[in-house]
Amino acid sequence: MTLPSTTEADAATLMQNAPDSRPAPGTKQRVLSGMQPSADSLHLGNYLGALVNWVRMQEEYDAVFFIPDLHAITVPQDPAELAHRTRVTAAQYIAGGVDVDKCTLFVQSQVPEHAQLAWVLNCITGFGEASRMTQFKDKSLRHGSDQASVGLFTYPILQAADILLYQPQGVPVGEDQRQHVELSRDLAIRFNSRFGETFTVPEPFIQKESAKIYDLQNPVGKMSKSAESPNGLINLLDDPKITAKRIKSAVTDAETEIRFDRENKPGVSNLLTIYSGISGLPVEKIVADYEGKMYGHLKVDLAELVTEHLAPIRERAHEFLADPAELDKLLAHGADKAREIASATLRDVYARVGFLPYAGTQGSL
Ligand code: TRP
């Protein structure tokens, strides 16, 4: 006897009772993003490049933000440090303006559907396709191919699962993540054509180049915690004295004129970008205000602007860290909200690939 192959119609009957994970038509569009818990503090590049944007987006969009701790362990992590960094990152998101009542904020490992969908997507991704991911190539070169884990290799597929579970229309990320969002699109299209319409095909919302923050000591390289000297870095949680000192000793150039010229005056241009990002003023206005003034003036004012802006964020983050139980409760609530969407998508996916519905008593799948 030959069994009939599963058709889209069978799958549809199997999932008759599955709630739809897509945002209802006419409601807000959904966006999703995450930032790795890879340091003890976010830096100004994370803040102005991503977080400020997230805070803005939660007003207009149905926003989903998360901390990808599953991604973090694709390279070796100290367990206590990972747990600490996950909380520190969450605390800074909230202190920086992410409002858990307006958006969904959660920790990836608390939503098991990410790992579950990643497995299914692993099985429709070509080995060659995964091998072409440039971030894997860079990172594995850095760690040596014997040290690089298989998890690092499948990192972009887990990222595709993060995205596709929530059916977002947009994924706000930096240019370095474009290739991963493209892979998510390819996998969504492939799955939909093999198994029937399941996933929303997401668009990358790429952060503006003009919002990019550079290292204060090496203003042609982006601000990064792995820079050679910590003096080029502004951390949200640093002591304001350190922050002020680093801004005042930022590398500029041998001229005296304050103007925006990324090519020839990367240091001054970076200070202007930071000034604009924090104050909300357009760069042209700042340049006009500083006409005839010296670099020192700009630095002194910027140091004050930045430290005053960051002070309440730093304070609030420390309050959360002093009461981790409260923070953990907010995150658990976020995970519950996230699971409502994620489990609906996963149930749909499982039915479509031909997995039997679970009829036991152990909760969800
Ligand atoms: N790979 C992203 C980064 O390093 C983090 C990330 C994981 C992410 N999953 C995601 C970003 C899903 C956007 C959507 O920045």
mmCIF file of C-alpha atoms in Angstrom, residues 32-36 50 54 64-68 93 159 171-173 177:
data_model
loop_
_atom_site.group_PDB
_atom_site.id
_atom_site.type_symbol
_atom_site.label_atom_id
_atom_site.label_comp_id
_atom_site.label_asym_id
_atom_site.label_seq_id
_atom_site.Cartn_x
_atom_site.Cartn_y
_atom_site.Cartn_z
ATOM 1 C CA LEU A 32 12.400 42.055 15.508
ATOM 2 C CA SER A 33 15.992 42.500 16.591
ATOM 3 C CA GLY A 34 18.572 41.262 19.069
ATOM 4 C CA MET A 35 22.011 42.216 20.392
ATOM 5 C CA GLN A 36 24.413 39.684 21.843
ATOM 6 C CA ALA A 50 20.718 50.230 17.752
ATOM 7 C CA TRP A 54 14.620 50.344 19.021
ATOM 8 C CA VAL A 64 10.091 42.171 19.514
ATOM 9 C CA PHE A 65 13.561 42.505 21.085
ATOM 10 C CA PHE A 66 15.622 39.751 22.597
ATOM 11 C CA ILE A 67 19.005 38.810 23.978
ATOM 12 C CA PRO A 68 20.515 36.010 21.894
ATOM 13 C CA TYR A 93 17.857 47.947 27.326
ATOM 14 C CA GLN A 159 19.274 33.587 13.539
ATOM 15 C CA VAL A 171 14.581 43.269 10.880
ATOM 16 C CA PRO A 172 16.531 46.372 11.978
ATOM 17 C CA VAL A 173 20.242 45.496 11.950
ATOM 18 C CA GLN A 177 23.991 41.398 9.453
#
